[in-house]
Amino acid sequence: MRAGNPRAPMLHWQVGARGVRCARMSAPAPRFSDDQSTAFDRVAEVLAGAGIDVTSKVLAPRADGPRAVLAVTGRAGSGKTLLLGELYRALVASGVDVVSGDWEGRRRRDRRTLAVLAPTNKAASVLRGRGVPATTIHRILYTPVYAPEYERIAEWLAGQGTRPDIAGLPIAGLTEAALDRAAAFYGQVASIPGALAAAGLKGSDFIKGWKRREEPLDVGLIDEASMLDDRQFEDLKEIFPTLVLFGDPAQLAPVGQSGEMVFDRLPAPARLTLSRIHRQAAGNPILDLAHALSDPALGFDDFEDRLRAAAREDDRVVLAERVEAGLMARSPVLVWRNATRIRLIHAFRGAFNAPPDRLLAGEPLICDGIELPLKHRKKRLDLEARGLIKGAQVIYLGEGSRPGFARLHVVGAEEPRISVASIVKIEMPDTEDPFIPHAATMGAAFLHGAAVTIHKAQGSQWDSVQVFGPDLFAAAQSGRTEAGLPLWKRLAYVAITRAERRLMWVTRYRLSRPVEALGTADLPDAGRLSLRAEGDADA
C-alpha cells in the first residue's frame, strides 16, 4: 500500500489543567507528485524498519538494529521542504516526541524521538516560519541543564505534569497570571525558553549550563544538508540511527571538500531525487532563471539576456545599476571575491557616515567564531547554544553594560537579544591588518556583514537579494569549474535562490545613497521573548 498522499494531521495546541497538549485536526494533505510519493514511501519504509510505522501510526520500542541514512535531493522548487514538513507531521501524528534542543522532558523507556535540524539559525528559522520546530545542529549536540523549580514549569507546559503551585516554587515575582502567559505563548510557539521568558523569567536563572548529549535520539531530519561537512555528518550519525538529509546538489559544497557533498558518497539506493518543479514554483521568474543555469549551452552573456527579459516582464527581477545601501543593512550584497566584499563594506559605512572608531547601532555583522581559551569551554558552549556559531548573522544594538561587551540581535535565533564580549574586525583594502572598532580581550569574533561571499550565504534567504553581477562575470572569465560544472553557474544558482521574493542583479560598481539613517527600529521587538534583559547577565 502506497504511503504517498497521506491525510496529514493539522496540529492544534490546547491549554488545559494538565498543561498544553497537542490535538489533531484532520485536513487534506497537499498533493504529492510521483517523485515526492516515492520518496515519502521509501522514508516510511526505513522508519517502519526502525519501529516507527507512520502509515498505521504504531510505535515499537527502540531496538538495536541497522542504521540508515537517506538523502532527498532536488533543485530549488522541487518540493524538498514540503516533503520534510509532511514527514515531520506524520511522525508527530504517530506519537513520536519532538526534541527541539531548548528542553527535554523525562526520558521514558518506550518513547521515540525526532529532531528537525539545520546548519544555521537562519535556515532553522525558515523552517520554523513554516510550522516545523527546527533548531540548529549545535543545539542538539548540547542540551541545557534547567534548575529544578523551572523544570516543574517546563514539564507542565509540555503536558508531562500538573500545573505547579507557585507557593511551593522559590521563584521571586512568579504569579498565576505569569503562568497563564507562559501557557498561552507555548500554545502558539512550542518553545519552553520562549514561554518562560513570556512569564518574565530570565534565562540566566533557569538555564544553569550545557552538557554534551549522552543518549542517542531516533530520527533526524536535516535541512540544507549540502552545507554539512564530514565532522558534522559523523556527529549526526552517532546521535541518530535513522537520518534523512535534504539538500540541493546544485549548491556549493563546503570549503575543503573538493566540491563533494556528504550525500554524494551514499550508495545509489539511499539517494532519492525530486525532479519535478511544483505549481507554487512554476512561473516564478527567479526559479526559472535558476533552472536555466542547468543548460550546458548557456553562456554568461546569454544568462544576462535572460535576466533582462525577465526584468521587463516581472518586477520580481530587477537589473540595477547601483547597489542599494539601505538594503545592505539587513540583506547583504552577495559577491564572489573577498576584495569586492571589503570594498562594498567600506562604501556602505561611508554612505551612512559611520565614524572610523566605532560602530553605529544597526550595522550588520557576521560571527567569525568564538575566541576563548580551552578552560572557558562551558562559556563557549553557552554562546554557541545561544546562536553565536560561525556564520551567524547579527545586528549591532550598542555597547553592553560592561567594557568590551556589545548588545546584539542574533538574526533567526528564537531568543535573539544577548549581550556578549565582542571582537569586531573590519578588513581593510590592500592590507592584512583589520580595523577593530570594538574589542574585548576575548569572546565572540565578528566581521562586517553588509556584503558576504556567496559561499557564506548558503542556508540563508532574504526577502530581497542583491547579487553583484561583475563578480559573477569575473568568475565566468576565469574558466574555473567545480565538480565538473562552470563555477560561475554554481555561484549564480546559489546567489539567486537566496531571494524569496525579489532578485536584484547589480551590473555596475556603484552605490546609491541611503534614504534614511541606520537604526534598529525595524527589528522584531523581542524584549519579552529574550532569555536575557538587555544589559543583564552579560555572556
mmCIF file of N, CA and C in Angstrom, residues 323-372:
data_model
loop_
_atom_site.group_PDB
_atom_site.id
_atom_site.type_symbol
_atom_site.label_atom_id
_atom_site.label_comp_id
_atom_site.label_asym_id
_atom_site.label_seq_id
_atom_site.Cartn_x
_atom_site.Cartn_y
_atom_site.Cartn_z
ATOM 1 N N VAL A 323 24.107 49.381 -6.240
ATOM 2 C CA VAL A 323 23.769 48.645 -5.029
ATOM 3 C C VAL A 323 22.967 49.573 -4.126
ATOM 4 N N GLU A 324 21.894 49.065 -3.524
ATOM 5 C CA GLU A 324 21.097 49.856 -2.582
ATOM 6 C C GLU A 324 21.742 49.780 -1.196
ATOM 7 N N ALA A 325 22.251 50.904 -0.705
ATOM 8 C CA ALA A 325 22.934 50.918 0.594
ATOM 9 C C ALA A 325 21.976 50.559 1.722
ATOM 10 N N GLY A 326 20.748 51.054 1.659
ATOM 11 C CA GLY A 326 19.793 50.779 2.730
ATOM 12 C C GLY A 326 19.486 49.309 2.878
ATOM 13 N N LEU A 327 19.389 48.601 1.760
ATOM 14 C CA LEU A 327 19.082 47.171 1.798
ATOM 15 C C LEU A 327 20.248 46.370 2.370
ATOM 16 N N MET A 328 21.476 46.869 2.199
ATOM 17 C CA MET A 328 22.653 46.150 2.699
ATOM 18 C C MET A 328 22.632 45.986 4.216
ATOM 19 N N ALA A 329 21.916 46.858 4.920
ATOM 20 C CA ALA A 329 21.893 46.789 6.378
ATOM 21 C C ALA A 329 21.216 45.529 6.881
ATOM 22 N N ARG A 330 20.321 44.932 6.083
ATOM 23 C CA ARG A 330 19.606 43.737 6.522
ATOM 24 C C ARG A 330 19.739 42.562 5.564
ATOM 25 N N SER A 331 20.120 42.844 4.324
ATOM 26 C CA SER A 331 20.280 41.803 3.314
ATOM 27 C C SER A 331 21.601 42.048 2.598
ATOM 28 N N PRO A 332 22.654 41.294 2.925
ATOM 29 C CA PRO A 332 23.981 41.611 2.389
ATOM 30 C C PRO A 332 24.060 41.436 0.883
ATOM 31 N N VAL A 333 24.910 42.231 0.266
ATOM 32 C CA VAL A 333 25.214 42.019 -1.147
ATOM 33 C C VAL A 333 26.014 40.728 -1.267
ATOM 34 N N LEU A 334 25.658 39.896 -2.226
ATOM 35 C CA LEU A 334 26.334 38.613 -2.413
ATOM 36 C C LEU A 334 27.389 38.751 -3.497
ATOM 37 N N VAL A 335 28.623 38.370 -3.152
ATOM 38 C CA VAL A 335 29.762 38.549 -4.051
ATOM 39 C C VAL A 335 30.552 37.243 -4.122
ATOM 40 N N TRP A 336 31.477 37.191 -5.089
ATOM 41 C CA TRP A 336 32.372 36.037 -5.186
ATOM 42 C C TRP A 336 33.714 36.336 -4.531
ATOM 43 N N ARG A 337 34.274 37.518 -4.798
ATOM 44 C CA ARG A 337 35.641 37.823 -4.391
ATOM 45 C C ARG A 337 35.677 38.589 -3.070
ATOM 46 N N ASN A 338 36.658 38.236 -2.230
ATOM 47 C CA ASN A 338 36.821 38.940 -0.967
ATOM 48 C C ASN A 338 37.151 40.412 -1.171
ATOM 49 N N ALA A 339 37.925 40.730 -2.194
ATOM 50 C CA ALA A 339 38.279 42.131 -2.436
ATOM 51 C C ALA A 339 37.025 42.959 -2.708
ATOM 52 N N THR A 340 36.092 42.402 -3.454
ATOM 53 C CA THR A 340 34.827 43.100 -3.715
ATOM 54 C C THR A 340 34.042 43.282 -2.421
ATOM 55 N N ARG A 341 34.004 42.239 -1.613
ATOM 56 C CA ARG A 341 33.277 42.298 -0.344
ATOM 57 C C ARG A 341 33.803 43.436 0.534
ATOM 58 N N ILE A 342 35.127 43.548 0.641
ATOM 59 C CA ILE A 342 35.728 44.569 1.501
ATOM 60 C C ILE A 342 35.438 45.971 0.958
ATOM 61 N N ARG A 343 35.526 46.150 -0.360
ATOM 62 C CA ARG A 343 35.236 47.459 -0.960
ATOM 63 C C ARG A 343 33.799 47.872 -0.697
ATOM 64 N N LEU A 344 32.866 46.943 -0.836
ATOM 65 C CA LEU A 344 31.454 47.278 -0.635
ATOM 66 C C LEU A 344 31.150 47.598 0.828
ATOM 67 N N ILE A 345 31.805 46.901 1.743
ATOM 68 C CA ILE A 345 31.597 47.183 3.171
ATOM 69 C C ILE A 345 32.037 48.610 3.499
ATOM 70 N N HIS A 346 33.188 49.016 2.987
ATOM 71 C CA HIS A 346 33.655 50.376 3.267
ATOM 72 C C HIS A 346 32.790 51.416 2.563
ATOM 73 N N ALA A 347 32.271 51.087 1.386
ATOM 74 C CA ALA A 347 31.346 52.006 0.719
ATOM 75 C C ALA A 347 30.058 52.154 1.529
ATOM 76 N N PHE A 348 29.583 51.056 2.097
ATOM 77 C CA PHE A 348 28.376 51.075 2.935
ATOM 78 C C PHE A 348 28.579 51.963 4.154
ATOM 79 N N ARG A 349 29.707 51.782 4.860
ATOM 80 C CA ARG A 349 29.963 52.571 6.070
ATOM 81 C C ARG A 349 30.123 54.047 5.712
ATOM 82 N N GLY A 350 30.743 54.312 4.569
ATOM 83 C CA GLY A 350 30.881 55.701 4.143
ATOM 84 C C GLY A 350 29.542 56.328 3.815
ATOM 85 N N ALA A 351 28.640 55.567 3.198
ATOM 86 C CA ALA A 351 27.332 56.100 2.827
ATOM 87 C C ALA A 351 26.517 56.485 4.056
ATOM 88 N N PHE A 352 26.716 55.775 5.170
ATOM 89 C CA PHE A 352 25.988 56.084 6.397
ATOM 90 C C PHE A 352 26.804 56.961 7.358
ATOM 91 N N ASN A 353 27.921 57.491 6.879
ATOM 92 C CA ASN A 353 28.778 58.357 7.696
ATOM 93 C C ASN A 353 29.172 57.688 9.016
ATOM 94 N N ALA A 354 29.494 56.407 8.938
ATOM 95 C CA ALA A 354 29.916 55.691 10.145
ATOM 96 C C ALA A 354 31.278 56.206 10.591
ATOM 97 N N PRO A 355 31.429 56.495 11.867
ATOM 98 C CA PRO A 355 32.722 57.003 12.351
ATOM 99 C C PRO A 355 33.791 55.919 12.255
ATOM 100 N N PRO A 356 35.055 56.310 12.104
ATOM 101 C CA PRO A 356 36.110 55.316 11.917
ATOM 102 C C PRO A 356 36.466 54.538 13.180
ATOM 103 N N ASP A 357 36.033 55.031 14.354
ATOM 104 C CA ASP A 357 36.476 54.406 15.594
ATOM 105 C C ASP A 357 35.382 53.649 16.346
ATOM 106 N N ARG A 358 34.172 53.562 15.794
ATOM 107 C CA ARG A 358 33.108 52.834 16.493
ATOM 108 C C ARG A 358 32.031 52.403 15.506
ATOM 109 N N LEU A 359 31.160 51.511 15.980
ATOM 110 C CA LEU A 359 30.050 51.017 15.166
ATOM 111 C C LEU A 359 28.799 51.838 15.427
ATOM 112 N N LEU A 360 27.936 51.912 14.418
ATOM 113 C CA LEU A 360 26.621 52.511 14.572
ATOM 114 C C LEU A 360 25.606 51.435 14.923
ATOM 115 N N ALA A 361 24.636 51.773 15.764
ATOM 116 C CA ALA A 361 23.541 50.841 16.030
ATOM 117 C C ALA A 361 22.833 50.525 14.716
ATOM 118 N N GLY A 362 22.641 49.253 14.455
ATOM 119 C CA GLY A 362 22.002 48.832 13.212
ATOM 120 C C GLY A 362 22.966 48.247 12.194
ATOM 121 N N GLU A 363 24.292 48.360 12.434
ATOM 122 C CA GLU A 363 25.242 47.787 11.474
ATOM 123 C C GLU A 363 25.182 46.264 11.536
ATOM 124 N N PRO A 364 25.200 45.600 10.383
ATOM 125 C CA PRO A 364 25.136 44.131 10.355
ATOM 126 C C PRO A 364 26.510 43.511 10.541
ATOM 127 N N LEU A 365 26.555 42.373 11.249
ATOM 128 C CA LEU A 365 27.804 41.662 11.497
ATOM 129 C C LEU A 365 27.609 40.183 11.199
ATOM 130 N N ILE A 366 28.722 39.486 10.992
ATOM 131 C CA ILE A 366 28.728 38.043 10.782
ATOM 132 C C ILE A 366 29.660 37.421 11.818
ATOM 133 N N CYS A 367 29.165 36.426 12.574
ATOM 134 C CA CYS A 367 30.014 35.777 13.574
ATOM 135 C C CYS A 367 31.122 34.991 12.881
ATOM 136 N N ASP A 368 32.353 35.224 13.323
ATOM 137 C CA ASP A 368 33.513 34.548 12.736
ATOM 138 C C ASP A 368 34.115 33.526 13.697
ATOM 139 N N GLY A 369 33.358 33.172 14.745
ATOM 140 C CA GLY A 369 33.831 32.164 15.681
ATOM 141 C C GLY A 369 33.919 32.712 17.095
ATOM 142 N N ILE A 370 34.294 31.842 18.023
ATOM 143 C CA ILE A 370 34.429 32.202 19.430
ATOM 144 C C ILE A 370 35.903 32.113 19.805
ATOM 145 N N GLU A 371 36.467 33.215 20.267
ATOM 146 C CA GLU A 371 37.881 33.259 20.627
ATOM 147 C C GLU A 371 38.005 33.189 22.151
ATOM 148 N N LEU A 372 37.990 31.956 22.655
ATOM 149 C CA LEU A 372 38.118 31.705 24.094
ATOM 150 C C LEU A 372 39.102 30.568 24.313
#
